Short mmCIF file of C-alpha atoms and ligand atoms in Angstrom, two decimals:
data_model
loop_
_atom_site.label_atom_id
_atom_site.label_comp_id
_atom_site.label_asym_id
_atom_site.label_seq_id
_atom_site.Cartn_x
_atom_site.Cartn_y
_atom_site.Cartn_z
CA UNK A 20 -2.02 16.72 -0.54
CA UNK A 21 -4.16 13.63 0.00
CA UNK A 22 -2.51 11.19 2.43
CA UNK A 23 -2.10 7.60 1.27
CA UNK A 24 -0.99 4.44 3.06
CA UNK A 25 2.57 3.35 2.35
CA UNK A 26 2.58 -0.37 3.03
CA UNK A 27 5.93 -2.12 3.43
CA UNK A 28 6.05 -5.90 3.47
CA UNK A 29 8.97 -8.26 3.40
CA UNK A 30 9.95 -11.65 4.60
CA UNK A 31 11.63 -11.50 8.03
CA UNK A 32 15.29 -10.67 7.60
CA UNK A 33 14.93 -8.63 4.41
CA UNK A 34 15.77 -5.47 6.34
CA UNK A 35 12.37 -3.79 6.11
CA UNK A 36 12.44 -2.41 9.66
CA UNK A 37 15.73 -0.59 9.10
CA UNK A 38 14.47 0.82 5.79
CA UNK A 39 11.35 2.05 7.52
CA UNK A 40 13.34 3.59 10.43
CA UNK A 41 15.69 5.44 8.07
CA UNK A 42 12.85 6.63 5.89
CA UNK A 43 10.98 8.02 8.88
CA UNK A 44 14.07 9.74 10.29
CA UNK A 45 14.60 11.74 7.14
CA UNK A 46 11.17 13.20 6.48
CA UNK A 47 8.17 14.73 8.21
CA UNK A 48 5.47 13.92 5.62
CA UNK A 49 5.25 10.34 6.91
CA UNK A 50 4.57 8.73 10.30
CA UNK A 51 4.81 5.16 11.48
CA UNK A 52 1.57 3.34 12.08
CA UNK A 53 2.14 1.49 15.36
CA UNK A 54 0.52 -1.93 15.07
CA UNK A 55 -1.23 -3.89 17.78
CA UNK A 56 -0.01 -7.39 18.60
CA UNK A 57 -0.50 -10.21 21.07
CA UNK A 58 3.20 -11.11 20.82
CA UNK A 59 5.15 -10.42 24.04
CA UNK A 60 7.58 -7.46 23.83
CA UNK A 61 11.17 -8.24 22.81
CA UNK A 62 14.01 -6.68 24.73
CA UNK A 63 14.10 -2.94 24.15
CA UNK A 64 10.60 -2.72 22.67
CA UNK A 65 8.40 -0.01 24.12
CA UNK A 66 4.63 -0.26 24.43
CA UNK A 67 2.94 2.35 22.24
CA UNK A 68 6.06 2.96 20.19
CA UNK A 69 7.17 -0.45 18.88
CA UNK A 70 3.71 -1.97 19.15
CA UNK A 71 0.55 -1.63 21.16
CA UNK A 72 0.96 -4.85 23.15
CA UNK A 73 -2.47 -6.33 23.83
CA UNK A 74 -3.66 -9.48 25.48
CA UNK A 75 -5.29 -11.93 23.11
CA UNK A 76 -8.63 -11.24 24.75
CA UNK A 77 -8.29 -7.49 24.28
CA UNK A 78 -7.13 -7.93 20.67
CA UNK A 79 -10.08 -10.17 19.84
CA UNK A 80 -12.53 -7.84 21.55
CA UNK A 81 -11.30 -4.86 19.53
CA UNK A 82 -11.16 -6.92 16.34
CA UNK A 83 -14.77 -8.05 16.83
CA UNK A 84 -15.77 -4.43 17.48
CA UNK A 85 -14.42 -3.57 14.00
CA UNK A 86 -11.53 -1.46 15.28
CA UNK A 87 -8.93 -2.93 12.90
CA UNK A 88 -8.26 -1.79 9.33
CA UNK A 89 -6.62 -5.18 8.82
CA UNK A 90 -5.33 -8.00 10.97
CA UNK A 91 -3.64 -11.39 10.53
CA UNK A 92 -2.16 -14.24 12.52
CA UNK A 93 1.61 -14.62 12.31
CA UNK A 94 3.75 -17.24 14.06
CA UNK A 95 1.03 -18.00 16.59
CA UNK A 96 0.28 -14.36 17.46
CA UNK A 97 -2.18 -11.81 16.15
CA UNK A 98 -1.12 -8.54 14.51
CA UNK A 99 -3.29 -5.70 13.29
CA UNK A 100 -3.54 -2.05 12.29
CA UNK A 101 -5.98 0.00 14.34
CA UNK A 102 -8.19 2.33 12.31
CA UNK A 103 -7.68 4.96 15.02
CA UNK A 104 -3.91 4.83 14.39
CA UNK A 105 -4.36 5.57 10.68
CA UNK A 106 -6.90 8.33 11.43
CA UNK A 107 -4.48 9.99 13.89
CA UNK A 108 -1.70 10.15 11.29
CA UNK A 109 -3.96 11.25 8.44
CA UNK A 110 -5.35 14.03 10.68
CA UNK A 111 -1.76 15.34 10.88
CA UNK A 112 -1.68 15.47 7.07
CA UNK A 113 0.93 12.71 6.94
CA UNK A 114 1.17 9.42 5.07
CA UNK A 115 0.92 6.44 7.44
CA UNK A 116 3.78 3.94 6.92
CA UNK A 117 2.74 0.38 7.72
CA UNK A 118 5.10 -2.51 8.33
CA UNK A 119 2.84 -5.52 7.86
CA UNK A 120 2.82 -9.03 6.44
CA UNK A 121 1.19 -9.98 3.15
CA UNK A 122 -2.24 -11.12 4.36
CA UNK A 123 -2.83 -7.75 6.02
CA UNK A 124 -1.57 -5.93 2.90
CA UNK A 125 -4.12 -7.88 0.82
CA UNK A 126 -6.92 -6.73 3.12
CA UNK A 127 -5.84 -3.09 2.82
CA UNK A 128 -5.65 -3.38 -0.97
CA UNK A 129 -9.22 -4.66 -0.94
CA UNK A 130 -10.69 -2.08 1.41
CA UNK A 131 -8.61 1.07 0.83
CA UNK A 132 -8.14 2.56 -2.61
CA UNK A 133 -5.30 4.79 -1.41
CA UNK A 134 -2.79 2.10 -0.41
CA UNK A 135 0.62 1.92 -2.11
CA UNK A 136 2.17 -1.52 -1.63
CA UNK A 137 5.95 -1.93 -1.58
CA UNK A 138 7.64 -5.32 -1.22
CA UNK A 139 11.20 -5.41 0.11
CA UNK A 140 13.28 -8.31 -1.15
CA UNK A 141 16.54 -9.62 0.25
CA UNK A 142 19.37 -9.76 -2.33
CA UNK A 143 19.57 -13.53 -1.94
CA UNK A 144 18.23 -16.46 0.06
CA UNK A 145 21.58 -16.81 1.78
CA UNK A 146 21.54 -13.21 3.01
CA UNK A 147 18.05 -13.73 4.40
CA UNK A 148 19.05 -16.87 6.29
CA UNK A 149 22.22 -15.24 7.64
CA UNK A 150 20.34 -12.13 8.77
CA UNK A 151 17.67 -14.16 10.55
CA UNK A 152 20.06 -16.50 12.30
CA UNK A 153 22.42 -13.63 13.14
CA UNK A 154 19.61 -11.69 14.77
CA UNK A 155 19.61 -14.30 17.53
CA UNK A 156 16.42 -13.03 19.14
CA UNK A 157 14.50 -16.28 18.88
CA UNK A 158 14.84 -20.03 19.31
CA UNK A 159 15.82 -22.10 16.26
CA UNK A 160 12.34 -23.50 15.65
CA UNK A 161 10.91 -19.98 15.53
CA UNK A 162 13.63 -19.04 13.01
CA UNK A 163 12.74 -22.10 10.92
CA UNK A 164 9.08 -21.06 11.03
CA UNK A 165 9.94 -17.53 9.87
CA UNK A 166 12.04 -18.92 7.03
CA UNK A 167 9.24 -21.18 5.85
CA UNK A 168 6.85 -18.26 6.02
CA UNK A 169 9.38 -16.07 4.15
CA UNK A 170 9.44 -18.55 1.28
CA UNK A 171 5.63 -18.46 1.12
CA UNK A 172 5.48 -14.67 1.32
CA UNK A 173 7.82 -14.24 -1.63
CA UNK A 174 5.06 -15.60 -3.85
CA UNK A 175 2.98 -12.51 -3.05
CA UNK A 176 5.36 -10.03 -4.73
CA UNK A 177 3.24 -9.92 -7.88
CA UNK A 178 0.33 -8.48 -5.87
CA UNK A 179 2.40 -5.44 -4.88
CA UNK A 180 2.85 -2.14 -6.74
CA UNK A 181 6.63 -1.94 -6.26
CA UNK A 182 9.53 -4.21 -5.35
CA UNK A 183 12.78 -2.92 -3.83
CA UNK A 184 15.84 -5.15 -3.39
CA UNK A 185 17.62 -4.41 -0.13
CA UNK A 186 21.19 -5.06 -1.19
CA UNK A 187 22.54 -1.75 0.04
CA UNK A 188 20.49 -0.07 2.80
CA UNK A 189 21.06 3.55 1.70
CA UNK A 190 20.09 2.74 -1.89
CA UNK A 191 16.98 0.83 -0.78
CA UNK A 192 15.87 3.76 1.43
CA UNK A 193 16.40 6.17 -1.47
CA UNK A 194 14.32 3.94 -3.72
CA UNK A 195 11.43 3.79 -1.26
CA UNK A 196 11.68 7.57 -0.84
CA UNK A 197 11.46 8.06 -4.60
CA UNK A 198 8.33 5.86 -4.71
CA UNK A 199 6.85 8.05 -1.97
CA UNK A 200 7.72 11.23 -3.88
CA UNK A 201 6.30 9.96 -7.17
CA UNK A 202 3.08 8.78 -5.53
CA UNK A 203 2.69 12.16 -3.80
CA UNK A 204 2.82 13.82 -7.22
CA UNK A 205 -0.03 11.86 -8.72
CA UNK A 206 -2.43 14.44 -10.14
CA UNK A 207 -5.33 12.78 -8.34
CA UNK A 208 -3.59 13.39 -4.99
CA UNK A 209 -2.77 17.06 -5.49
CA UNK A 210 -5.84 18.75 -4.09
CA UNK A 211 -4.50 22.27 -4.61
CA UNK A 212 -3.86 21.66 -8.28
CA UNK A 213 -7.24 22.72 -9.77
CA UNK A 214 -7.09 26.15 -8.06
CA UNK A 215 -3.47 26.61 -9.01
CA UNK A 216 -4.24 25.68 -12.60
CA UNK A 217 -7.18 28.11 -12.74
CA UNK A 218 -4.93 30.95 -11.61
CA UNK A 219 -2.29 29.92 -14.16
CA UNK A 220 -4.84 30.01 -16.97
CA UNK A 221 -6.17 33.41 -15.85
CA UNK A 222 -2.65 34.83 -15.77
CA UNK A 223 -1.96 33.58 -19.28
CA UNK A 224 -5.26 34.91 -20.65
CA UNK A 225 -4.60 38.32 -19.05
CA UNK A 226 -1.14 38.40 -20.65
CA UNK A 227 -2.60 37.50 -24.08
CA UNK A 228 -5.21 40.29 -23.75
CA UNK A 229 -2.46 42.80 -22.84
CA UNK A 230 -0.31 41.78 -25.80
CA UNK A 231 -3.27 41.97 -28.21
CA UNK A 232 -4.28 45.36 -26.82
CA UNK A 233 -0.73 46.73 -27.19
CA UNK A 234 -0.48 45.38 -30.73
CA UNK A 235 -3.78 47.10 -31.71
CA UNK A 236 -2.66 50.37 -30.13
CA UNK A 237 0.67 50.25 -31.96
CA UNK A 238 -1.12 49.62 -35.25
CA UNK A 239 -3.48 52.57 -34.73
CA UNK A 240 -0.69 54.89 -33.65
CA UNK A 241 1.53 54.04 -36.60
CA UNK A 242 1.44 56.69 -39.40
CA UNK A 243 -0.54 55.42 -42.39
CA UNK A 244 1.47 55.11 -45.56
CA UNK A 245 1.51 58.39 -47.56
CA UNK A 246 -0.59 58.41 -50.70
CA UNK A 247 1.14 59.93 -53.74
P1 LIG B 13 7.59 -9.15 14.42
O1 LIG B 13 7.05 -10.12 15.41
O2 LIG B 13 8.91 -9.61 13.86
O3 LIG B 13 7.65 -7.74 14.95
O4 LIG B 13 6.59 -9.10 13.18
C1 LIG B 13 6.21 -10.27 12.54
C2 LIG B 13 5.48 -9.95 11.27
O5 LIG B 13 4.25 -9.31 11.57
C3 LIG B 13 6.23 -9.02 10.32
O6 LIG B 13 6.14 -9.54 9.00
C4 LIG B 13 5.48 -7.73 10.43
O7 LIG B 13 5.55 -6.99 9.22
C5 LIG B 13 4.08 -8.23 10.68
N1 LIG B 13 3.21 -7.22 11.27
C6 LIG B 13 3.55 -6.27 12.17
N2 LIG B 13 2.50 -5.49 12.44
C7 LIG B 13 1.48 -5.96 11.69
C8 LIG B 13 0.12 -5.55 11.51
O8 LIG B 13 -0.37 -4.58 12.07
N3 LIG B 13 -0.63 -6.26 10.64
C9 LIG B 13 -0.16 -7.33 9.96
N4 LIG B 13 -0.97 -7.94 9.12
N5 LIG B 13 1.11 -7.73 10.10
C10 LIG B 13 1.93 -7.06 10.96
#
């Protein structure tokens, strides 16, 4: 199996994080790519698990050293995917799952030919607004900023490979899982397939030879019709 990047993007409040968490809980062929950010940790967030929290200086130093597969500014902070994070997951034979905004997804699309881009949509604008305000983790102006950005991000859906509407969480997770399964089965990603096919062909040819041999033997062994 050739690992590919499963990129999830969504406007804030579409429920992408919960989809990602549920998807990761249920399967061991994927692993979360922990992003780096200059944003301060929110309550309950753990360094190295939620994000790699970096100072702006450290982020910029690593960015300038070419350590990021992609990066983008968002709401006054910098976010990025470290190449080392992707390499670590791929070395485990797993598909990295990335939770990133659209500018970063564009960069991955440009530089990686094995990225599968999934956009998660809220069922309606009202749901999105309610979810964001209900989250209550940020001041109102930050919420307004996220909403404005959400409206802009929606325009990027056409650049993605798949769109999933998060009306019901369980259904949305199942839909992302089915995308993952289908993409895993692309012939180009099944490295073991050529060997397996070769064996299959050999088995069939051997069976044909056996049948033809048996048929010839039966013909020879059969008594020839008596001449009068
Ligand atoms: P939050 O601050 O709510 O955790 O994330 C804000 C936005 O940054 C979300 O849209 C999230 O998907 C995006 N984001 C998180 N990590 C990355 C990353 O590594 N790269 C990019 N481009 N965006 C990210």
